[in-house]
């Protein structure tokens, strides 16, 4: 099941990249999207993130994929193992 959901996510991410103009026109032009290059750039960024997240989900490597983000969360260590020793429940 993990493989099938990963393939669906990869196809969805690729479809967002290919059909970014149609998706962008459907969503409209919010003011915050101008700061990152417009709605078409936002759709491409979401498509690329969806592609890599689905690939990480298929291979069960989300902890490695999200390790840089865990560094900024309070109460988490920067390592892949996650968590600060002594704080387990």
PDB file of C-alpha atoms in Angstrom:
ATOM      1  CA  UNK A   1       0.000   0.000   0.000  1.00  0.00           C
ATOM      2  CA  UNK A   2       2.912   2.344   0.755  1.00  0.00           C
ATOM      3  CA  UNK A   3       4.203   1.867  -2.795  1.00  0.00           C
ATOM      4  CA  UNK A   4       0.820   2.586  -4.411  1.00  0.00           C
ATOM      5  CA  UNK A   5       0.270   5.763  -2.365  1.00  0.00           C
ATOM      6  CA  UNK A   6       3.810   6.884  -3.195  1.00  0.00           C
ATOM      7  CA  UNK A   7       3.221   6.416  -6.926  1.00  0.00           C
ATOM      8  CA  UNK A   8      -0.057   8.363  -6.679  1.00  0.00           C
ATOM      9  CA  UNK A   9       1.748  11.204  -4.865  1.00  0.00           C
ATOM     10  CA  UNK A  10       4.548  11.260  -7.454  1.00  0.00           C
ATOM     11  CA  UNK A  11       2.027  11.422 -10.294  1.00  0.00           C
ATOM     12  CA  UNK A  12       0.105  14.185  -8.507  1.00  0.00           C
ATOM     13  CA  UNK A  13       3.307  16.194  -7.972  1.00  0.00           C
ATOM     14  CA  UNK A  14       4.279  15.772 -11.622  1.00  0.00           C
ATOM     15  CA  UNK A  15       0.773  16.804 -12.722  1.00  0.00           C
ATOM     16  CA  UNK A  16       1.035  19.967 -10.614  1.00  0.00           C
ATOM     17  CA  UNK A  17       4.277  20.851 -12.353  1.00  0.00           C
ATOM     18  CA  UNK A  18       2.991  20.095 -15.854  1.00  0.00           C
ATOM     19  CA  UNK A  19      -0.399  21.809 -15.423  1.00  0.00           C
ATOM     20  CA  UNK A  20       0.825  24.687 -13.232  1.00  0.00           C
ATOM     21  CA  UNK A  21      -0.824  27.329 -15.398  1.00  0.00           C
ATOM     22  CA  UNK A  22      -4.272  25.748 -15.185  1.00  0.00           C
ATOM     23  CA  UNK A  23      -3.937  25.117 -11.450  1.00  0.00           C
ATOM     24  CA  UNK A  24      -2.597  28.633 -10.860  1.00  0.00           C
ATOM     25  CA  UNK A  25      -5.457  30.205 -12.796  1.00  0.00           C
ATOM     26  CA  UNK A  26      -7.944  28.116 -10.826  1.00  0.00           C
ATOM     27  CA  UNK A  27      -6.455  29.231  -7.472  1.00  0.00           C
ATOM     28  CA  UNK A  28      -6.143  32.909  -8.321  1.00  0.00           C
ATOM     29  CA  UNK A  29      -3.411  35.397  -7.426  1.00  0.00           C
ATOM     30  CA  UNK A  30      -3.079  35.970  -3.661  1.00  0.00           C
ATOM     31  CA  UNK A  31      -0.933  38.857  -2.457  1.00  0.00           C
ATOM     32  CA  UNK A  32       1.434  36.617  -0.456  1.00  0.00           C
ATOM     33  CA  UNK A  33       2.331  34.612  -3.577  1.00  0.00           C
ATOM     34  CA  UNK A  34       4.011  37.667  -5.129  1.00  0.00           C
ATOM     35  CA  UNK A  35       6.753  37.435  -2.495  1.00  0.00           C
ATOM     36  CA  UNK A  36       7.811  33.980  -3.726  1.00  0.00           C
ATOM     37  CA  UNK A  37       7.477  34.577  -7.446  1.00  0.00           C
ATOM     38  CA  UNK A  38       3.756  34.338  -8.124  1.00  0.00           C
ATOM     39  CA  UNK A  39       1.172  31.588  -7.961  1.00  0.00           C
ATOM     40  CA  UNK A  40       2.780  29.548 -10.739  1.00  0.00           C
ATOM     41  CA  UNK A  41       6.035  29.357  -8.776  1.00  0.00           C
ATOM     42  CA  UNK A  42       4.102  28.344  -5.632  1.00  0.00           C
ATOM     43  CA  UNK A  43       2.411  25.506  -7.558  1.00  0.00           C
ATOM     44  CA  UNK A  44       5.796  24.309  -8.863  1.00  0.00           C
ATOM     45  CA  UNK A  45       7.293  24.382  -5.362  1.00  0.00           C
ATOM     46  CA  UNK A  46       4.352  22.385  -3.987  1.00  0.00           C
ATOM     47  CA  UNK A  47       4.678  19.906  -6.858  1.00  0.00           C
ATOM     48  CA  UNK A  48       8.404  19.374  -6.219  1.00  0.00           C
ATOM     49  CA  UNK A  49       7.843  18.963  -2.468  1.00  0.00           C
ATOM     50  CA  UNK A  50       5.012  16.501  -3.132  1.00  0.00           C
ATOM     51  CA  UNK A  51       7.263  14.518  -5.483  1.00  0.00           C
ATOM     52  CA  UNK A  52      10.122  14.213  -2.988  1.00  0.00           C
ATOM     53  CA  UNK A  53       7.809  13.603  -0.010  1.00  0.00           C
ATOM     54  CA  UNK A  54       6.106  10.763  -1.883  1.00  0.00           C
ATOM     55  CA  UNK A  55       9.468   9.286  -2.843  1.00  0.00           C
ATOM     56  CA  UNK A  56      10.575   9.437   0.799  1.00  0.00           C
ATOM     57  CA  UNK A  57       7.284   7.846   1.871  1.00  0.00           C
ATOM     58  CA  UNK A  58       7.734   4.996  -0.602  1.00  0.00           C
ATOM     59  CA  UNK A  59      11.226   4.237   0.673  1.00  0.00           C
ATOM     60  CA  UNK A  60      10.338   4.914   4.342  1.00  0.00           C
ATOM     61  CA  UNK A  61      13.013   7.609   4.693  1.00  0.00           C
ATOM     62  CA  UNK A  62      10.893  10.509   5.941  1.00  0.00           C
ATOM     63  CA  UNK A  63      13.095  10.872   9.025  1.00  0.00           C
ATOM     64  CA  UNK A  64      16.108  11.614   6.820  1.00  0.00           C
ATOM     65  CA  UNK A  65      14.056  13.884   4.547  1.00  0.00           C
ATOM     66  CA  UNK A  66      12.703  15.939   7.462  1.00  0.00           C
ATOM     67  CA  UNK A  67      15.882  15.938   9.600  1.00  0.00           C
ATOM     68  CA  UNK A  68      16.775  19.559   8.647  1.00  0.00           C
ATOM     69  CA  UNK A  69      13.284  20.694   9.721  1.00  0.00           C
ATOM     70  CA  UNK A  70      13.482  18.818  13.022  1.00  0.00           C
ATOM     71  CA  UNK A  71      16.573  20.842  13.874  1.00  0.00           C
ATOM     72  CA  UNK A  72      14.424  23.966  14.244  1.00  0.00           C
ATOM     73  CA  UNK A  73      11.670  22.384  16.360  1.00  0.00           C
ATOM     74  CA  UNK A  74      12.025  22.814  20.105  1.00  0.00           C
ATOM     75  CA  UNK A  75      12.578  19.653  22.106  1.00  0.00           C
ATOM     76  CA  UNK A  76      14.025  17.718  19.163  1.00  0.00           C
ATOM     77  CA  UNK A  77      17.629  16.916  18.407  1.00  0.00           C
ATOM     78  CA  UNK A  78      19.209  17.492  15.008  1.00  0.00           C
ATOM     79  CA  UNK A  79      19.955  13.795  14.593  1.00  0.00           C
ATOM     80  CA  UNK A  80      17.898  11.358  12.603  1.00  0.00           C
ATOM     81  CA  UNK A  81      16.980   9.339  15.700  1.00  0.00           C
ATOM     82  CA  UNK A  82      14.892  12.266  16.976  1.00  0.00           C
ATOM     83  CA  UNK A  83      14.112  13.375  20.486  1.00  0.00           C
ATOM     84  CA  UNK A  84      16.199  14.526  23.396  1.00  0.00           C
ATOM     85  CA  UNK A  85      17.402  11.775  25.745  1.00  0.00           C
ATOM     86  CA  UNK A  86      15.434  11.693  28.969  1.00  0.00           C
ATOM     87  CA  UNK A  87      12.265  13.251  27.515  1.00  0.00           C
ATOM     88  CA  UNK A  88      10.529  10.040  26.432  1.00  0.00           C
ATOM     89  CA  UNK A  89       7.072   9.338  27.803  1.00  0.00           C
TER      90      UNK A  89
END
